[in-house]
PDB file of C-alpha atoms in Angstrom:
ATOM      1  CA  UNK A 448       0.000   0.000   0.000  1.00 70.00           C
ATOM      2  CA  UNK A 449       1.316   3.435  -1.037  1.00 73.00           C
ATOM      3  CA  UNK A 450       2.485   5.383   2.157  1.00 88.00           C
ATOM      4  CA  UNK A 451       3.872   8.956   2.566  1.00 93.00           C
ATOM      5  CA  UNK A 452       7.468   8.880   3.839  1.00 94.00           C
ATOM      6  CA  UNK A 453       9.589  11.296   5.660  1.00 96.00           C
ATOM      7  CA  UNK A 454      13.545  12.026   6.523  1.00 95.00           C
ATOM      8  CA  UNK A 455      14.613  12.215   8.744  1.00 96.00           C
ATOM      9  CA  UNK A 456      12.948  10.808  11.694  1.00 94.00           C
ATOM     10  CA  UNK A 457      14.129  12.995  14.723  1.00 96.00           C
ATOM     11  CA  UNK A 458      16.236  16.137  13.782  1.00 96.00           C
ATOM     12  CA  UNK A 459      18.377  17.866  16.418  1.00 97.00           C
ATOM     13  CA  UNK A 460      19.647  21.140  15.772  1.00 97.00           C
ATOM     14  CA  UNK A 461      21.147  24.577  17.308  1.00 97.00           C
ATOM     15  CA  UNK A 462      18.664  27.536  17.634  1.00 97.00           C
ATOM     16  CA  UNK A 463      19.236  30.034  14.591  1.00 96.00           C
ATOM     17  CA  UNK A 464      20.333  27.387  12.224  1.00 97.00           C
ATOM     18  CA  UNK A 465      18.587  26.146   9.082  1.00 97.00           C
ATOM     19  CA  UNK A 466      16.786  22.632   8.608  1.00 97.00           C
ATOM     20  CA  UNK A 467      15.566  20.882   5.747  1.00 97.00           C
ATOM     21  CA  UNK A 468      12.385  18.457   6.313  1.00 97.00           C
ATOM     22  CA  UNK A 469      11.869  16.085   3.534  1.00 97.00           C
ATOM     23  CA  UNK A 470       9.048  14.119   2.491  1.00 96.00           C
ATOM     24  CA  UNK A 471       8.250  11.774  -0.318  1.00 96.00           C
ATOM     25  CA  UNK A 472       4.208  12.616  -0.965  1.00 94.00           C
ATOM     26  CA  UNK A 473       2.223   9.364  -2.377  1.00 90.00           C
ATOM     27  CA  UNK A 474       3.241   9.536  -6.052  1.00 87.00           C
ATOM     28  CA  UNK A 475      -0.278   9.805  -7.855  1.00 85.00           C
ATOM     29  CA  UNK A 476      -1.244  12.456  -5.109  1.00 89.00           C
ATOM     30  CA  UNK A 477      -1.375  16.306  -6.271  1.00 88.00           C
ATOM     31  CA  UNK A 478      -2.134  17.876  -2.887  1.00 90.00           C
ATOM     32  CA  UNK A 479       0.754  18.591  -0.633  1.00 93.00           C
ATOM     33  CA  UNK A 480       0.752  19.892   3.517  1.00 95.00           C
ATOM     34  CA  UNK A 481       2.698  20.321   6.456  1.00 97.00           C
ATOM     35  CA  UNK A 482       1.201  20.341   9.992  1.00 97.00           C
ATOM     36  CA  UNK A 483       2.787  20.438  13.142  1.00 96.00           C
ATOM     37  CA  UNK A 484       2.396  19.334  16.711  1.00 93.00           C
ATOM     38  CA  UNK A 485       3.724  20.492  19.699  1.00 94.00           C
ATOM     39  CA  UNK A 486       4.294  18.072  22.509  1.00 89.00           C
ATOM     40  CA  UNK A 487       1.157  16.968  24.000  1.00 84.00           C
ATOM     41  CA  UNK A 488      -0.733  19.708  21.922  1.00 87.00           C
ATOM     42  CA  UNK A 489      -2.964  18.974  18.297  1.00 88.00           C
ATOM     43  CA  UNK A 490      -2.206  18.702  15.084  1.00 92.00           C
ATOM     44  CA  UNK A 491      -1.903  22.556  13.802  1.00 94.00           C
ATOM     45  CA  UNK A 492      -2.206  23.328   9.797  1.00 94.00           C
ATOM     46  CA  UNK A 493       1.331  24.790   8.524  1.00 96.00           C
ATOM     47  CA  UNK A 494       0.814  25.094   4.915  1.00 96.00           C
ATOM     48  CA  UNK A 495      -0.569  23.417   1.780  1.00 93.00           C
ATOM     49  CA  UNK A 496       0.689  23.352  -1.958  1.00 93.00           C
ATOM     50  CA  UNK A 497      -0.719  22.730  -5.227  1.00 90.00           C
ATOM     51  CA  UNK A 498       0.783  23.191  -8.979  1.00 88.00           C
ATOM     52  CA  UNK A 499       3.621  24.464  -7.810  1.00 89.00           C
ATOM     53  CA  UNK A 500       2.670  26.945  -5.366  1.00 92.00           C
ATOM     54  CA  UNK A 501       1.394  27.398  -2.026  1.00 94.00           C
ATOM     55  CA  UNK A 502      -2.539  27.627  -1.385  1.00 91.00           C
ATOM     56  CA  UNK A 503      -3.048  28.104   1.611  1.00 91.00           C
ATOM     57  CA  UNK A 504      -1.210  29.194   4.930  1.00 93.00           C
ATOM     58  CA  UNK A 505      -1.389  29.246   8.493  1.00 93.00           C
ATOM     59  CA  UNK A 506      -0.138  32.671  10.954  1.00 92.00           C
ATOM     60  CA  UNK A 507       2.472  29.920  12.085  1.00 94.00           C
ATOM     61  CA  UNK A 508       3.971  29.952   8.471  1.00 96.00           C
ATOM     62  CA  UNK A 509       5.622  33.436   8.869  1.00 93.00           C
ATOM     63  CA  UNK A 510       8.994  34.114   6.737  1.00 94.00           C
ATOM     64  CA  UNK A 511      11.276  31.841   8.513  1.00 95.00           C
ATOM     65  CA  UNK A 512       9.459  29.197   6.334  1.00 97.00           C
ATOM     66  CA  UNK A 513       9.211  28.254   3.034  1.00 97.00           C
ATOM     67  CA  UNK A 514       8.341  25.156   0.834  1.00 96.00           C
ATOM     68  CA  UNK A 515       9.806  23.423  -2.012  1.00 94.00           C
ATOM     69  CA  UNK A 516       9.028  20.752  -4.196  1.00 91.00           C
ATOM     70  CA  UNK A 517      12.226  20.062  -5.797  1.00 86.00           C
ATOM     71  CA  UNK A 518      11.974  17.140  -8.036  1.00 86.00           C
ATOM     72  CA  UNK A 519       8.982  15.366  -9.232  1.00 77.00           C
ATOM     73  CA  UNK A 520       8.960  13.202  -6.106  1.00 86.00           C
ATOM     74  CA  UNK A 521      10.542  15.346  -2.593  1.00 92.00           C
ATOM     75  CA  UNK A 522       8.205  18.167  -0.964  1.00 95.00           C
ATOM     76  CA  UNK A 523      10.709  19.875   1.747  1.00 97.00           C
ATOM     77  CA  UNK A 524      10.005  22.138   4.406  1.00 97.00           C
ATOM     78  CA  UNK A 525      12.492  24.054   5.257  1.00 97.00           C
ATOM     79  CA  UNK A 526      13.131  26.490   8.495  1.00 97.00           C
ATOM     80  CA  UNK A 527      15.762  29.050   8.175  1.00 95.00           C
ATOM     81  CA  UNK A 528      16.755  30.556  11.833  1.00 94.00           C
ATOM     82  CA  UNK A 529      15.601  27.949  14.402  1.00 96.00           C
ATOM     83  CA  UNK A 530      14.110  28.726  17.362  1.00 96.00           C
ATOM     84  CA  UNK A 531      13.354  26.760  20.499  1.00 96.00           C
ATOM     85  CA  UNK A 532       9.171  27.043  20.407  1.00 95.00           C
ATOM     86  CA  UNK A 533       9.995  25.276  16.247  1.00 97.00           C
ATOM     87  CA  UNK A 534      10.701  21.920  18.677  1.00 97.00           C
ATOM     88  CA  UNK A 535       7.963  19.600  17.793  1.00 97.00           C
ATOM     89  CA  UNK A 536       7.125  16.822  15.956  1.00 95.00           C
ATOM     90  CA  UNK A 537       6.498  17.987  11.774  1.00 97.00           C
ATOM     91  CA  UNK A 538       3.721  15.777   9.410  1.00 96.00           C
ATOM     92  CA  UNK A 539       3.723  16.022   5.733  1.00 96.00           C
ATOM     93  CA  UNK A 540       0.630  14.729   3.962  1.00 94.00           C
ATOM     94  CA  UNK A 541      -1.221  14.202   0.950  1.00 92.00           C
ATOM     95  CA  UNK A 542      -4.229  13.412  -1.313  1.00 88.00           C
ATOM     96  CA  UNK A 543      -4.887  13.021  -4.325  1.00 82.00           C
ATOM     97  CA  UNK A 544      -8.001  15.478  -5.349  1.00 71.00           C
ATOM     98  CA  UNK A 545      -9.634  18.483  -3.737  1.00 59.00           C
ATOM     99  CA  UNK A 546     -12.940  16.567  -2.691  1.00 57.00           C
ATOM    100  CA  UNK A 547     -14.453  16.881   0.969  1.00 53.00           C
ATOM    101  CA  UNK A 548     -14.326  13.085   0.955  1.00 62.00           C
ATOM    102  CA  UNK A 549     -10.590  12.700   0.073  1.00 74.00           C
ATOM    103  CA  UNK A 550      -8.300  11.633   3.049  1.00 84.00           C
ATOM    104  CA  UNK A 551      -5.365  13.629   3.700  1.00 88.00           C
ATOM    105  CA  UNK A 552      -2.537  10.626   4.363  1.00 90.00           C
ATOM    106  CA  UNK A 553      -0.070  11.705   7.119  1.00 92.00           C
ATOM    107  CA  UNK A 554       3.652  10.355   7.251  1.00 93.00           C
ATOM    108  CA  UNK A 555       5.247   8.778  10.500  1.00 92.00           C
ATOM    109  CA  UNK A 556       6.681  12.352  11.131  1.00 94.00           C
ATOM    110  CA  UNK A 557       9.901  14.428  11.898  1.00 96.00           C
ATOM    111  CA  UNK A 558      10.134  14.946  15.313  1.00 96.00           C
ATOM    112  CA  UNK A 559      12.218  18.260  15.805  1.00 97.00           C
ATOM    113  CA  UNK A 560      14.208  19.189  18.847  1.00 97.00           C
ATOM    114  CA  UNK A 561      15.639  22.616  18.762  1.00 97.00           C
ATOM    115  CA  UNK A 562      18.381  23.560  21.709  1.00 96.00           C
TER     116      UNK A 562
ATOM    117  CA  UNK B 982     -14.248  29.588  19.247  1.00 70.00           C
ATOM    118  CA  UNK B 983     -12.462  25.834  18.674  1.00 83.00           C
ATOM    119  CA  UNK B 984     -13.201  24.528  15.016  1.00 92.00           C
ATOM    120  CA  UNK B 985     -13.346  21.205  17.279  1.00 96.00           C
ATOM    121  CA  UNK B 986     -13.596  20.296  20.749  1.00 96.00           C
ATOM    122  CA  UNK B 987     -12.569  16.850  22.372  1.00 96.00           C
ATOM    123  CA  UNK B 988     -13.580  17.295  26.262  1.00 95.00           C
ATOM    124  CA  UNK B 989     -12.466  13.865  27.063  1.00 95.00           C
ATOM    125  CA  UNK B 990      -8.879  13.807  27.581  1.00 93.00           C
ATOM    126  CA  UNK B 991      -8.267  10.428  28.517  1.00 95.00           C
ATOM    127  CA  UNK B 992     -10.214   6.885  28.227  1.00 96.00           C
ATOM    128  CA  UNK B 993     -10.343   3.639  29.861  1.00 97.00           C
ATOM    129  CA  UNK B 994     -12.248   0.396  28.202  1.00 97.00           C
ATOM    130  CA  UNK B 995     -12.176  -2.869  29.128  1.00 97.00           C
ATOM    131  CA  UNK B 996     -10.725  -5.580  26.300  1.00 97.00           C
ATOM    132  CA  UNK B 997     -13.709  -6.087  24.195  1.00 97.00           C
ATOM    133  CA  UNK B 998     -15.815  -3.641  25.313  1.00 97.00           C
ATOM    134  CA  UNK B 999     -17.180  -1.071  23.476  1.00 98.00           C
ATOM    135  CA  UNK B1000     -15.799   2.677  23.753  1.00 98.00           C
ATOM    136  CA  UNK B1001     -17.052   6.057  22.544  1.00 98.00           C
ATOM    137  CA  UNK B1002     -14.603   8.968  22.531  1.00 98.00           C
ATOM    138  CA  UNK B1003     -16.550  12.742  21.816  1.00 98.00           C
ATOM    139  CA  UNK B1004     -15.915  15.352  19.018  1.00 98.00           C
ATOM    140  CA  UNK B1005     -18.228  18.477  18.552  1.00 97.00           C
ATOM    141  CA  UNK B1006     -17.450  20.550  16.116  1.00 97.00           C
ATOM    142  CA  UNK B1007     -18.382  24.440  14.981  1.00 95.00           C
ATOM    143  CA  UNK B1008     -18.896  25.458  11.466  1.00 93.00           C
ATOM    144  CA  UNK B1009     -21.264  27.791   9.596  1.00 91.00           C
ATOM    145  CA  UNK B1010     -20.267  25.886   6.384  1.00 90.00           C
ATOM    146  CA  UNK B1011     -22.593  23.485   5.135  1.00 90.00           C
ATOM    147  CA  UNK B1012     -20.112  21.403   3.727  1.00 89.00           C
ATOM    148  CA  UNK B1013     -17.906  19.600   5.409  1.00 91.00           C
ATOM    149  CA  UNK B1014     -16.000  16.275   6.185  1.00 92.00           C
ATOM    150  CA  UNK B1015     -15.331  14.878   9.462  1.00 95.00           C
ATOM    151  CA  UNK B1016     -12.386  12.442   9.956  1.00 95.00           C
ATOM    152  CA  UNK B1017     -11.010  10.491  13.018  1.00 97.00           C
ATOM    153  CA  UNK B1018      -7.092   9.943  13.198  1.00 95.00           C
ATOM    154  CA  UNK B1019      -5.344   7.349  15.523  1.00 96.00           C
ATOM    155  CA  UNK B1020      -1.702   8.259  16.557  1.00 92.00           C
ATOM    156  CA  UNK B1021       0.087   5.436  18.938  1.00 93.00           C
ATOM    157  CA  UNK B1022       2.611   5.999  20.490  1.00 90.00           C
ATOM    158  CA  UNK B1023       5.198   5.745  17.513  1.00 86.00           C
ATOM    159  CA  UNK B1024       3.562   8.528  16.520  1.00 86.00           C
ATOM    160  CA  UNK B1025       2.248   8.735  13.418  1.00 86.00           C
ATOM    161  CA  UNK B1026      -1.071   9.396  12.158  1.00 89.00           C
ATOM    162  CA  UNK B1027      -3.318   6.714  10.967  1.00 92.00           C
ATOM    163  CA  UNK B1028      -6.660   7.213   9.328  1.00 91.00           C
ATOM    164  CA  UNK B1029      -9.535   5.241  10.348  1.00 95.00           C
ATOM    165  CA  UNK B1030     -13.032   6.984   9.178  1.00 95.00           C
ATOM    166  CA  UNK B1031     -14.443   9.803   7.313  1.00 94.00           C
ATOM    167  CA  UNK B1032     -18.273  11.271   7.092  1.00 94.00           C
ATOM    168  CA  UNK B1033     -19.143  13.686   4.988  1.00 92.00           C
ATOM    169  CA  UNK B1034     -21.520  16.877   6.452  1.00 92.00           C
ATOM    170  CA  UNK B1035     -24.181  15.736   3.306  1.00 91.00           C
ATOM    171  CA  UNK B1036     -24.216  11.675   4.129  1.00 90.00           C
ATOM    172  CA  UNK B1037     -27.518  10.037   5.355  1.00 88.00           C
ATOM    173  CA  UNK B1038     -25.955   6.632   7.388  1.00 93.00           C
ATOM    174  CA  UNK B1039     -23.852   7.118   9.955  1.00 95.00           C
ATOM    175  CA  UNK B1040     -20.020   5.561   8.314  1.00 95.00           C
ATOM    176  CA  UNK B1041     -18.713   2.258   9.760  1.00 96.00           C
ATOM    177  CA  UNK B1042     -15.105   0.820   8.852  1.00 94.00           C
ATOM    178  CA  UNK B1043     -14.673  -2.533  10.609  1.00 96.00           C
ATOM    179  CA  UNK B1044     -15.084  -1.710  14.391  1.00 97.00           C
ATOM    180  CA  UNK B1045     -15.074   2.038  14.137  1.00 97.00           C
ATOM    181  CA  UNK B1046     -18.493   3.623  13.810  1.00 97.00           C
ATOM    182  CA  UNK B1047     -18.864   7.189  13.080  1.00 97.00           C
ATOM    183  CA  UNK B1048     -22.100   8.487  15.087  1.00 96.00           C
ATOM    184  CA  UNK B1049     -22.988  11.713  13.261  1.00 96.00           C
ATOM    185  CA  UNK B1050     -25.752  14.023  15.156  1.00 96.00           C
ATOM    186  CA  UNK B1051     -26.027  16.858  12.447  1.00 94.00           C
ATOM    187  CA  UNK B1052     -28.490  18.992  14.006  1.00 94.00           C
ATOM    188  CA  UNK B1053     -25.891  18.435  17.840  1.00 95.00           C
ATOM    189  CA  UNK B1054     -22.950  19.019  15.957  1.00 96.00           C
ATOM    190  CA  UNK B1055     -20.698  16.074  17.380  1.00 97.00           C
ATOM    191  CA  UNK B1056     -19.303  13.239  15.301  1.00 97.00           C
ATOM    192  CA  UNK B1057     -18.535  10.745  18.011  1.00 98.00           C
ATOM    193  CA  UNK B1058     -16.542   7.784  17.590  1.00 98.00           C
ATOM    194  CA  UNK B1059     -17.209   4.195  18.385  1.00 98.00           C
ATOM    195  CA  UNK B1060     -14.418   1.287  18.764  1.00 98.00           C
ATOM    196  CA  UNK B1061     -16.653  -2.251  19.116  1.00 96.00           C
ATOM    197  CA  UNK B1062     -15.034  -4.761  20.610  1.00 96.00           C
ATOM    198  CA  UNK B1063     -12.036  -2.892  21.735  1.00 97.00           C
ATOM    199  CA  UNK B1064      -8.378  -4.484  21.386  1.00 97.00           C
ATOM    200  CA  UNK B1065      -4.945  -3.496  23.493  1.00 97.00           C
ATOM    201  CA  UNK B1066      -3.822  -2.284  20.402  1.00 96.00           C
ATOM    202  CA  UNK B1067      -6.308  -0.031  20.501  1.00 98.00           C
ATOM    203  CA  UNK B1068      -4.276   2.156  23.044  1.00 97.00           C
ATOM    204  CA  UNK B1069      -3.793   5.538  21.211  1.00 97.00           C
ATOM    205  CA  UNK B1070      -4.069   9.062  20.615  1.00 95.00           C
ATOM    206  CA  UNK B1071      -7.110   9.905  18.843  1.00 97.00           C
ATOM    207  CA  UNK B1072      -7.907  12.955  16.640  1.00 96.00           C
ATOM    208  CA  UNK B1073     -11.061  14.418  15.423  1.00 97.00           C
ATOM    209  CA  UNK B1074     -10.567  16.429  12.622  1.00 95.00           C
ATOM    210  CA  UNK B1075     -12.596  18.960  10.214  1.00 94.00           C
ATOM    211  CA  UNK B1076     -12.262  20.210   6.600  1.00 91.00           C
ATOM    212  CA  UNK B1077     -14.312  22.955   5.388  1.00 88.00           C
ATOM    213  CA  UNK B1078     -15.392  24.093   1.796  1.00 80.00           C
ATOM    214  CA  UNK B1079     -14.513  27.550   2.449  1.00 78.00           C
ATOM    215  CA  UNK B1080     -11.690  27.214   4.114  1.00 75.00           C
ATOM    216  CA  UNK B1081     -10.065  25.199   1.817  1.00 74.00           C
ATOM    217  CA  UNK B1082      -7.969  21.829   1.872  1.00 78.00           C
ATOM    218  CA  UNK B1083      -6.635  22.473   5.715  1.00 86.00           C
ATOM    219  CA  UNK B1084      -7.303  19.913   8.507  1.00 90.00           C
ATOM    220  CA  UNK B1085      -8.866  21.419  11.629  1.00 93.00           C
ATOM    221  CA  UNK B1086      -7.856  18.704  14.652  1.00 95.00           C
ATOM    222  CA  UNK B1087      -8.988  18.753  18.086  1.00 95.00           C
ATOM    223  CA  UNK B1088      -6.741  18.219  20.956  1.00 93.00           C
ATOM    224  CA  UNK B1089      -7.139  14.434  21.343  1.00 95.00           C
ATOM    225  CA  UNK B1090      -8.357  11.561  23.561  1.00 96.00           C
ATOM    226  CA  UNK B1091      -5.455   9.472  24.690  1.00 96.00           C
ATOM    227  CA  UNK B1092      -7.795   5.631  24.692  1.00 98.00           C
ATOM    228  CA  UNK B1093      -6.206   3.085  27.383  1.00 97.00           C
ATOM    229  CA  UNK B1094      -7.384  -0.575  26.482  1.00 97.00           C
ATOM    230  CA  UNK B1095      -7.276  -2.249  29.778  1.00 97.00           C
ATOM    231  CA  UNK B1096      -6.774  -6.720  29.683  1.00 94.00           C
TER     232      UNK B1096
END
């Protein structure tokens, strides 16, 4: 069965420097997103992308993100100045077409720890 | 005011009993899908059950039952026969038609199966 994947599983990093999430999307899927969650808090919409582009985002997306789809395959998030409240544990997802109906599949998740 | 609200923040069931963990929701859109997400303790986020805001029967996947009160606004779900591997995190979730593709998520019931 077709699964989202993502690299790398746990991330460590300084505060202020720059990390690169990746995530391999299921491949027939057009819809792309990144949610976080916080320790023992809920899942909180980051961002979602479509064509290309980004169609929607979230007051947590401010300028120290940004997305990237690469390649035909790779959907990266990537934060550019760490900072301690970024620790938490990043989801990419996907789906396929923009239908009420149509599941949004989560990967196993980055978890991020930011010193 | 919350998109979704899950007042139960923890659950105990007895092995094969059955269990019903709590989601209301608030929406002026009268379109909508409902999910429910498991996430054990690895993590990651597993769908289990959709209903859509314009569906008649109430949706059933294997032992997960969506109970769907339109006019109360809750979309309560219920584990039959419950298993120890039941033991999770579990997520209600919104999307909107207005509001785009984004996931709303409440803030979890953690669901102890007890032998």
């Amino acid at each position: 069965e077709p699964e989202v994947t993502q690299t790398p599983s746990h991330q460590v990093t300084q505060m202020g420097q720059e990390v690169i999430l990746r995530c391999v999307p299921i491949s027939n899927h057009l819809y792309f997103y990144w949610y976080r969650q916080i320790l023992g808090q809920k899942v909180e919409f980051l961002v979602s992308f479509y064509n290309n582009e980004i169609s929607e985002k979230s007051e947590i997306f401010d300028d120290q993100f940004s997305v990237e789809r690469p390649d035909g395959s790779n959907f990266t998030l990537k934060i550019r100045s760490t900072k301690l409240e970024d620790s938490a544990m990043y989801f990419c997802a996907s789906n396929s077409i923009e239908g009420m109906g149509d599941t949004q599949y989560f990967g196993p998740g980055t978890r991020l720890t930011v010193l | 005011a919350q998109k979704i609200t899950q007042t139960q923040p923890g659950m105990f069931v007895q092995e094969k009993e059955a269990v019903t963990l709590d989601c209301t929701y608030d929406t002026s859109d009268p379109s909508y899908g409902l999910f429910w997400y498991k996430q054990p303790s690895s993590g990651e986020m597993i769908f289990l059950i959709y209903q859509g805001s314009y569906d008649q029967q109430n949706a059933t996947e294997g032992r997960y039952s969506l109970n769907f009160q339109k006019a109360r606004k809750s979309a309560n779900l219920v584990i039959s026969a419950s298993q120890l591997g039941d033991s999770a995190m579990y997520f209600c979730a919104m999307r909107e038609t207005n509001t785009g593709n984004q996931f709303y998520f409440g803030t979890g019931t953690s669901l102890t199966v007890i032998p």
